[in-house]
Amino acid sequence: MKRIFSGVQPTGNLHLGNYLGAIRNWVRLQDDYDCIFCVVDLHAITAWQEPRELAANTREVAAAMMASGIAPERNIIFVQSQVPAHAELAWIFNCVARLGWLSRMTQFKEKAGKHRENASVGLFSYPNLMAADILLYKATHVPVGDDQKQHLELTRDIAQKFNSDFGVDFFPLVEPLIFGSGTRVMSLRDGTRKMSKSDPSAYSRIEMTDGADDIARKFRKAKTDPHPLPETPAGFAGRPEAANLMGIYAALSDIPIADACARFGGGQFSAFKRDLADLAVSVLAPIQDETRRLMGDEAYVDGVLRDGSRRARALAGPILEEVQAIVGFLPA
Ligand code: TYM
């Protein structure tokens, strides 16, 4: 059986990177896999979240996932904290994973920055919880953006160590699914840094809730260079901002980047940026309308999430019980 698990943090508005790198691909995979999609609020609180905002963001992220085309009847959409088995398996993985493995995680180093001593313990053990998310359902495939690759390698290491420590062949080795031209959308202010929710500049990212004016303004102000757009992808060497904007265009219009170069090569950024903004608005506006409609019906969204967590618990429960027996815990 091919089973997908993936998640997104409710730490603020989703941005174009989350959409192109992950959510859009999830929509495409839902026909071929048994899919479980999660709003990972336990991960979100590894950094401080205002409680009221966390609750609102959790609902909004779930609504945006549905508005993007993830069907709640065919897939499981749920909130991580509503399935306690995630935290229970994460504890066991805290005792399987090694300090050295987690110390090498680049995301921890980036997020903790210079003030490592002040980072929460949760931020450090974050990847163990992520491994628990995936392995709790014995998921085989995980569609994510490029930045999650290292966490998935760690998930494989944890699965392997668990299996070998206990002499079992229990957890599968998950395969990352990183595909499409949006796997690494970069900041609009600096083409060498990824687009991220935590960047202090709102001009660095297109948020899924941005209106047409904001989108046009952000692309207009996006950093560029003084040369005309290249006619082939080879011309992006040393031009990360040009590569990023053209990559976004290609991803949004679902064409190879070489085709985007053929279309705009030799032209100026100003005209290209106008076309890019129009394209982004045409893709995002229908999703925004549907998200707003869903947010007007909280009872419906909460119902979907409650149903999702019930179905997730039904899948997770027996797997966690098997893990507990393997570890040597007495049955409850
Ligand atoms: P999060 O919330 O940071 O991001 C959600 C998804 O969006 C992708 N992404 C990007 N893709 C392309 N370009 C970007 N600039 C960009 N920024 C973010 C991420 O790769 C991700 O796929 N740890 C995860 C959440 C998680 C998870 C899981 C994922 C928790 N448990 C289990 C998969 C399986 C995260 O922080 O995602």
Short mmCIF file of C-alpha atoms and ligand atoms in Angstrom, two decimals:
data_model
loop_
_atom_site.label_atom_id
_atom_site.label_comp_id
_atom_site.label_asym_id
_atom_site.label_seq_id
_atom_site.Cartn_x
_atom_site.Cartn_y
_atom_site.Cartn_z
CA MET A 1 0.00 0.00 0.00
CA LYS A 2 1.26 3.47 -0.87
CA ARG A 3 0.42 5.93 1.86
CA ILE A 4 1.24 9.63 1.97
CA PHE A 5 1.66 11.77 5.05
CA SER A 6 2.51 15.44 4.96
CA GLY A 7 2.03 18.46 7.17
CA VAL A 8 2.16 22.21 7.39
CA GLN A 9 2.65 24.44 10.41
CA PRO A 10 -0.06 26.94 11.40
CA THR A 11 2.49 29.61 12.29
CA GLY A 12 0.96 32.41 10.23
CA ASN A 13 -0.27 32.87 6.71
CA LEU A 14 0.77 30.28 4.18
CA HIS A 15 3.00 31.65 1.44
CA LEU A 16 3.65 30.87 -2.19
CA GLY A 17 6.50 28.49 -1.26
CA ASN A 18 4.17 26.37 0.87
CA TYR A 19 1.70 26.27 -2.00
CA LEU A 20 4.09 25.54 -4.88
CA GLY A 21 6.48 23.33 -2.91
CA ALA A 22 3.91 21.27 -1.06
CA ILE A 23 0.15 21.84 -1.13
CA ARG A 24 -0.23 21.98 -4.90
CA ASN A 25 1.61 18.67 -5.19
CA TRP A 26 -0.61 17.13 -2.52
CA VAL A 27 -3.64 17.99 -4.65
CA ARG A 28 -2.06 16.12 -7.55
CA LEU A 29 -1.19 13.05 -5.51
CA GLN A 30 -4.57 12.52 -3.88
CA ASP A 31 -5.83 10.35 -6.74
CA ASP A 32 -2.98 7.85 -6.59
CA TYR A 33 -2.29 7.51 -2.87
CA ASP A 34 -4.05 7.03 0.39
CA CYS A 35 -3.37 10.51 1.81
CA ILE A 36 -3.15 11.99 5.30
CA PHE A 37 -2.63 15.74 5.60
CA CYS A 38 -1.99 17.36 8.93
CA VAL A 39 -1.95 20.85 10.42
CA VAL A 40 0.99 20.44 12.79
CA ASP A 41 0.19 22.67 15.76
CA LEU A 42 2.49 20.71 18.09
CA HIS A 43 5.36 21.68 15.81
CA ALA A 44 4.17 25.29 15.71
CA ILE A 45 4.56 25.77 19.47
CA THR A 46 8.28 24.95 19.31
CA ALA A 47 8.39 28.75 18.86
CA TRP A 48 6.05 31.06 20.77
CA GLN A 49 2.50 31.34 19.36
CA GLU A 50 -0.24 33.60 20.72
CA PRO A 51 -2.90 31.07 21.75
CA ARG A 52 -5.75 32.89 20.06
CA GLU A 53 -3.79 33.32 16.85
CA LEU A 54 -2.71 29.69 16.89
CA ALA A 55 -6.33 28.52 17.00
CA ALA A 56 -7.36 30.89 14.19
CA ASN A 57 -4.34 29.98 12.05
CA THR A 58 -4.97 26.27 12.52
CA ARG A 59 -8.48 26.63 11.16
CA GLU A 60 -7.35 28.90 8.35
CA VAL A 61 -4.57 26.58 7.19
CA ALA A 62 -7.04 23.70 7.10
CA ALA A 63 -9.46 25.86 5.09
CA ALA A 64 -6.69 26.89 2.67
CA MET A 65 -5.76 23.25 2.13
CA MET A 66 -9.34 22.43 1.22
CA ALA A 67 -9.68 25.57 -0.90
CA SER A 68 -6.56 24.50 -2.82
CA GLY A 69 -8.35 21.31 -3.84
CA ILE A 70 -7.70 18.70 -1.15
CA ALA A 71 -10.96 16.81 -0.79
CA PRO A 72 -11.84 16.00 2.84
CA GLU A 73 -13.93 12.95 1.91
CA ARG A 74 -11.15 11.24 -0.03
CA ASN A 75 -8.27 12.20 2.29
CA ILE A 76 -7.75 12.61 5.98
CA ILE A 77 -7.31 16.27 6.97
CA PHE A 78 -6.72 16.76 10.68
CA VAL A 79 -4.97 18.66 13.45
CA GLN A 80 -1.95 17.03 15.06
CA SER A 81 -2.80 17.87 18.71
CA GLN A 82 -6.16 16.09 18.33
CA VAL A 83 -4.36 12.76 17.93
CA PRO A 84 -2.30 12.24 21.12
CA ALA A 85 -0.47 9.23 19.65
CA HIS A 86 1.83 11.69 17.77
CA ALA A 87 3.26 12.94 21.05
CA GLU A 88 3.43 9.43 22.50
CA LEU A 89 5.42 8.01 19.58
CA ALA A 90 7.60 11.15 19.50
CA TRP A 91 8.64 10.39 23.10
CA ILE A 92 9.75 6.91 22.10
CA PHE A 93 11.69 8.42 19.19
CA ASN A 94 13.30 10.90 21.60
CA CYS A 95 14.85 7.79 23.10
CA VAL A 96 15.85 6.28 19.73
CA ALA A 97 17.37 9.31 17.97
CA ARG A 98 20.86 10.39 19.04
CA LEU A 99 21.83 13.89 20.18
CA GLY A 100 24.49 13.96 17.47
CA TRP A 101 21.94 13.36 14.71
CA LEU A 102 19.74 16.23 15.85
CA SER A 103 22.71 18.55 16.34
CA ARG A 104 23.39 18.29 12.62
CA MET A 105 19.93 19.53 11.56
CA THR A 106 20.39 22.72 9.56
CA GLN A 107 16.85 23.90 10.27
CA PHE A 108 17.51 23.84 14.02
CA LYS A 109 20.75 25.75 13.53
CA GLU A 110 18.99 28.35 11.38
CA LYS A 111 15.99 28.76 13.66
CA ALA A 112 17.91 28.75 16.92
CA GLY A 113 20.47 31.16 15.46
CA LYS A 114 23.03 32.60 17.85
CA HIS A 115 20.79 32.15 20.88
CA ARG A 116 20.89 28.37 20.94
CA GLU A 117 20.67 28.23 24.73
CA ASN A 118 17.33 30.02 24.59
CA ALA A 119 15.73 27.75 21.99
CA SER A 120 12.99 25.47 23.31
CA VAL A 121 13.85 21.82 23.82
CA GLY A 122 10.93 21.17 21.47
CA LEU A 123 12.68 23.03 18.66
CA PHE A 124 15.65 20.71 19.05
CA SER A 125 13.60 17.50 19.08
CA TYR A 126 11.25 18.79 16.36
CA PRO A 127 12.45 16.22 13.77
CA ASN A 128 11.62 13.33 16.13
CA LEU A 129 8.02 14.51 16.26
CA MET A 130 8.05 14.79 12.48
CA ALA A 131 9.30 11.20 12.22
CA ALA A 132 6.51 10.17 14.59
CA ASP A 133 3.90 11.95 12.41
CA ILE A 134 4.96 9.92 9.41
CA LEU A 135 5.73 6.55 10.96
CA LEU A 136 2.62 6.50 13.15
CA TYR A 137 0.72 5.69 9.95
CA LYS A 138 3.54 3.70 8.36
CA ALA A 139 3.44 6.23 5.53
CA THR A 140 5.65 5.29 2.60
CA HIS A 141 5.86 8.62 0.75
CA VAL A 142 6.18 12.20 1.98
CA PRO A 143 5.65 15.11 -0.45
CA VAL A 144 7.50 18.20 0.79
CA GLY A 145 9.58 21.14 -0.38
CA ASP A 146 13.33 20.75 -0.69
CA ASP A 147 13.99 22.23 2.80
CA GLN A 148 12.53 19.14 4.51
CA LYS A 149 14.88 16.64 2.86
CA GLN A 150 17.23 16.40 5.82
CA HIS A 151 14.35 15.77 8.22
CA LEU A 152 13.20 12.89 6.05
CA GLU A 153 16.67 11.38 6.03
CA LEU A 154 16.52 11.50 9.82
CA THR A 155 13.11 9.81 9.72
CA ARG A 156 14.72 6.97 7.77
CA ASP A 157 17.56 6.76 10.31
CA ILE A 158 15.08 6.58 13.19
CA ALA A 159 13.02 3.88 11.46
CA GLN A 160 16.17 1.88 10.75
CA LYS A 161 17.55 2.20 14.28
CA PHE A 162 14.21 1.27 15.84
CA ASN A 163 13.95 -1.79 13.59
CA SER A 164 17.49 -2.90 14.32
CA ASP A 165 17.48 -2.12 18.08
CA PHE A 166 14.35 -4.20 18.59
CA GLY A 167 15.13 -6.80 15.91
CA VAL A 168 11.94 -6.14 13.98
CA ASP A 169 10.99 -5.16 10.45
CA PHE A 170 8.29 -2.77 11.57
CA PHE A 171 8.72 0.74 10.19
CA PRO A 172 9.06 1.35 6.45
CA LEU A 173 11.83 3.55 5.04
CA VAL A 174 9.98 6.57 3.71
CA GLU A 175 10.60 8.08 0.30
CA PRO A 176 10.56 11.86 -0.07
CA LEU A 177 8.50 13.16 -2.99
CA ILE A 178 10.13 16.43 -4.02
CA PHE A 179 9.03 17.35 -7.53
CA GLY A 180 7.90 20.19 -9.77
CA SER A 181 9.55 23.55 -10.32
CA GLY A 182 8.40 25.04 -7.00
CA THR A 183 10.36 22.86 -4.59
CA ARG A 184 12.54 25.77 -3.49
CA VAL A 185 10.88 29.15 -3.83
CA MET A 186 13.29 31.87 -2.74
CA SER A 187 12.78 35.22 -1.01
CA LEU A 188 11.77 38.12 -3.27
CA ARG A 189 14.36 40.29 -1.46
CA ASP A 190 17.29 37.87 -1.66
CA GLY A 191 17.42 35.05 -4.19
CA THR A 192 19.84 33.05 -2.06
CA ARG A 193 17.45 32.65 0.90
CA LYS A 194 14.29 30.60 0.87
CA MET A 195 10.89 32.24 1.08
CA SER A 196 9.88 31.82 4.68
CA LYS A 197 7.17 32.76 7.17
CA SER A 198 9.80 33.88 9.64
CA ASP A 199 11.46 36.48 7.40
CA PRO A 200 10.77 39.86 9.07
CA SER A 201 10.14 41.54 5.70
CA ALA A 202 6.63 40.98 4.34
CA TYR A 203 8.06 42.01 0.95
CA SER A 204 10.12 38.81 0.91
CA ARG A 205 7.10 36.61 0.35
CA ILE A 206 3.73 36.40 -1.40
CA GLU A 207 1.21 35.30 1.18
CA MET A 208 -1.71 33.16 0.18
CA THR A 209 -4.02 35.88 1.51
CA ASP A 210 -2.42 38.79 -0.38
CA GLY A 211 -4.78 40.77 -2.61
CA ALA A 212 -4.04 41.74 -6.21
CA ASP A 213 -2.52 45.09 -5.21
CA ASP A 214 -0.17 43.55 -2.65
CA ILE A 215 0.92 40.88 -5.11
CA ALA A 216 1.62 43.46 -7.84
CA ARG A 217 3.52 45.70 -5.39
CA LYS A 218 5.63 42.86 -3.99
CA PHE A 219 6.66 41.61 -7.42
CA ARG A 220 7.33 45.18 -8.59
CA LYS A 221 9.66 45.72 -5.63
CA ALA A 222 11.25 42.27 -5.93
CA LYS A 223 15.02 42.43 -6.22
CA THR A 224 16.41 41.98 -9.75
CA ASP A 225 19.60 42.77 -11.65
CA PRO A 226 20.30 45.21 -14.49
CA HIS A 227 20.42 42.65 -17.33
CA PRO A 228 17.61 41.56 -19.65
CA LEU A 229 15.96 38.22 -18.86
CA PRO A 230 17.96 35.24 -20.16
CA GLU A 231 16.79 33.25 -23.18
CA THR A 232 17.82 29.88 -21.73
CA PRO A 233 18.16 28.53 -18.17
CA ALA A 234 21.98 28.55 -18.59
CA GLY A 235 21.73 32.35 -18.43
CA PHE A 236 20.68 32.22 -14.76
CA ALA A 237 24.26 31.56 -13.59
CA GLY A 238 25.04 34.14 -10.90
CA ARG A 239 21.51 35.59 -11.16
CA PRO A 240 19.53 33.98 -8.32
CA GLU A 241 16.75 36.59 -8.29
CA ALA A 242 16.09 36.24 -12.02
CA ALA A 243 16.11 32.45 -11.65
CA ASN A 244 13.66 32.62 -8.76
CA LEU A 245 11.15 34.91 -10.49
CA MET A 246 11.23 32.87 -13.69
CA GLY A 247 10.97 29.68 -11.61
CA ILE A 248 7.86 31.04 -9.92
CA TYR A 249 6.38 31.93 -13.31
CA ALA A 250 7.11 28.43 -14.64
CA ALA A 251 5.69 26.76 -11.54
CA LEU A 252 2.51 28.87 -11.52
CA SER A 253 1.84 28.30 -15.21
CA ASP A 254 2.99 24.69 -15.03
CA ILE A 255 5.49 24.94 -17.89
CA PRO A 256 9.19 23.99 -17.99
CA ILE A 257 11.50 26.85 -17.04
CA ALA A 258 13.09 26.66 -20.52
CA ASP A 259 9.69 27.54 -22.01
CA ALA A 260 9.35 30.52 -19.69
CA CYS A 261 12.82 31.68 -20.81
CA ALA A 262 11.83 31.27 -24.45
CA ARG A 263 8.75 33.41 -23.79
CA PHE A 264 10.42 36.28 -21.86
CA GLY A 265 14.11 36.00 -22.81
CA GLY A 266 15.67 39.29 -23.94
CA GLY A 267 12.85 41.29 -22.30
CA GLN A 268 12.94 43.66 -19.34
CA PHE A 269 11.96 42.77 -15.80
CA SER A 270 9.27 45.44 -15.54
CA ALA A 271 6.96 43.94 -18.19
CA PHE A 272 7.70 40.39 -17.02
CA LYS A 273 6.86 41.30 -13.41
CA ARG A 274 3.46 42.62 -14.49
CA ASP A 275 2.69 39.34 -16.27
CA LEU A 276 3.96 37.39 -13.27
CA ALA A 277 1.71 39.34 -10.88
CA ASP A 278 -1.33 38.81 -13.13
CA LEU A 279 -0.58 35.11 -13.28
CA ALA A 280 -0.19 34.82 -9.50
CA VAL A 281 -3.47 36.65 -8.95
CA SER A 282 -5.27 34.37 -11.40
CA VAL A 283 -4.02 31.30 -9.50
CA LEU A 284 -4.48 32.62 -5.96
CA ALA A 285 -7.75 34.57 -6.21
CA PRO A 286 -10.04 31.52 -6.55
CA ILE A 287 -8.26 29.83 -3.62
CA GLN A 288 -8.67 32.97 -1.53
CA ASP A 289 -12.37 33.24 -2.35
CA GLU A 290 -12.94 29.64 -1.35
CA THR A 291 -10.85 30.00 1.84
CA ARG A 292 -12.95 33.01 2.83
CA ARG A 293 -16.14 31.11 2.15
CA LEU A 294 -14.96 28.19 4.28
CA MET A 295 -13.82 30.50 7.09
CA GLY A 296 -17.36 31.86 7.16
CA ASP A 297 -18.51 28.36 8.07
CA GLU A 298 -16.44 27.47 11.12
CA ALA A 299 -18.77 24.64 12.07
CA TYR A 300 -18.08 22.94 8.74
CA VAL A 301 -14.29 23.29 9.01
CA ASP A 302 -14.28 22.08 12.62
CA GLY A 303 -16.50 19.16 11.59
CA VAL A 304 -14.06 18.14 8.84
CA LEU A 305 -11.18 18.31 11.34
CA ARG A 306 -13.05 16.35 13.98
CA ASP A 307 -13.91 13.66 11.44
CA GLY A 308 -10.31 13.68 10.21
CA SER A 309 -8.88 13.22 13.70
CA ARG A 310 -11.32 10.40 14.40
CA ARG A 311 -10.16 8.59 11.25
CA ALA A 312 -6.51 9.33 12.02
CA ARG A 313 -6.89 7.95 15.57
CA ALA A 314 -8.43 4.79 14.16
CA LEU A 315 -5.36 4.23 11.96
CA ALA A 316 -2.77 5.31 14.52
CA GLY A 317 -4.11 3.46 17.57
CA PRO A 318 -3.30 -0.12 16.55
CA ILE A 319 0.14 0.88 15.18
CA LEU A 320 1.05 2.66 18.43
CA GLU A 321 -0.11 -0.38 20.43
CA GLU A 322 2.19 -2.61 18.39
CA VAL A 323 5.09 -0.20 18.97
CA GLN A 324 4.39 -0.18 22.72
CA ALA A 325 4.38 -3.98 22.79
CA ILE A 326 7.67 -4.09 20.84
CA VAL A 327 9.26 -1.66 23.32
CA GLY A 328 8.02 -3.73 26.26
CA PHE A 329 5.30 -1.52 27.75
CA LEU A 330 2.48 -3.34 29.53
CA PRO A 331 -0.83 -3.15 27.67
CA ALA A 332 -3.13 -0.37 28.94
P1 TYM B 1 6.39 24.16 6.92
O1 TYM B 1 5.13 24.50 7.62
O2 TYM B 1 7.59 24.99 7.14
O3 TYM B 1 6.15 24.13 5.37
C1 TYM B 1 5.12 23.35 4.79
C2 TYM B 1 5.57 22.81 3.44
O4 TYM B 1 5.96 23.88 2.59
C3 TYM B 1 7.26 23.62 2.08
N1 TYM B 1 7.97 24.90 1.92
C4 TYM B 1 8.51 25.32 0.79
N2 TYM B 1 8.58 24.77 -0.45
C5 TYM B 1 9.21 25.47 -1.42
N3 TYM B 1 9.78 26.69 -1.22
C6 TYM B 1 9.76 27.28 -0.01
N4 TYM B 1 10.29 28.47 0.18
C7 TYM B 1 9.10 26.58 1.06
N5 TYM B 1 8.88 26.87 2.38
C8 TYM B 1 8.19 25.83 2.88
C9 TYM B 1 7.93 22.74 3.12
O5 TYM B 1 8.99 22.00 2.55
C10 TYM B 1 6.78 21.88 3.58
O6 TYM B 1 6.62 20.78 2.71
N6 TYM B 1 8.43 20.26 9.23
C11 TYM B 1 7.39 20.62 8.30
C12 TYM B 1 6.01 20.23 8.73
C13 TYM B 1 5.84 18.80 9.09
C14 TYM B 1 5.84 17.70 8.19
C15 TYM B 1 5.59 16.54 9.00
C16 TYM B 1 6.02 17.58 6.83
C17 TYM B 1 5.62 18.31 10.33
N7 TYM B 1 5.45 16.94 10.27
C18 TYM B 1 5.54 15.29 8.45
C19 TYM B 1 5.97 16.29 6.28
C20 TYM B 1 5.73 15.16 7.07
C21 TYM B 1 7.44 22.14 8.13
O7 TYM B 1 8.00 22.84 8.92
O8 TYM B 1 6.73 22.61 7.15
#
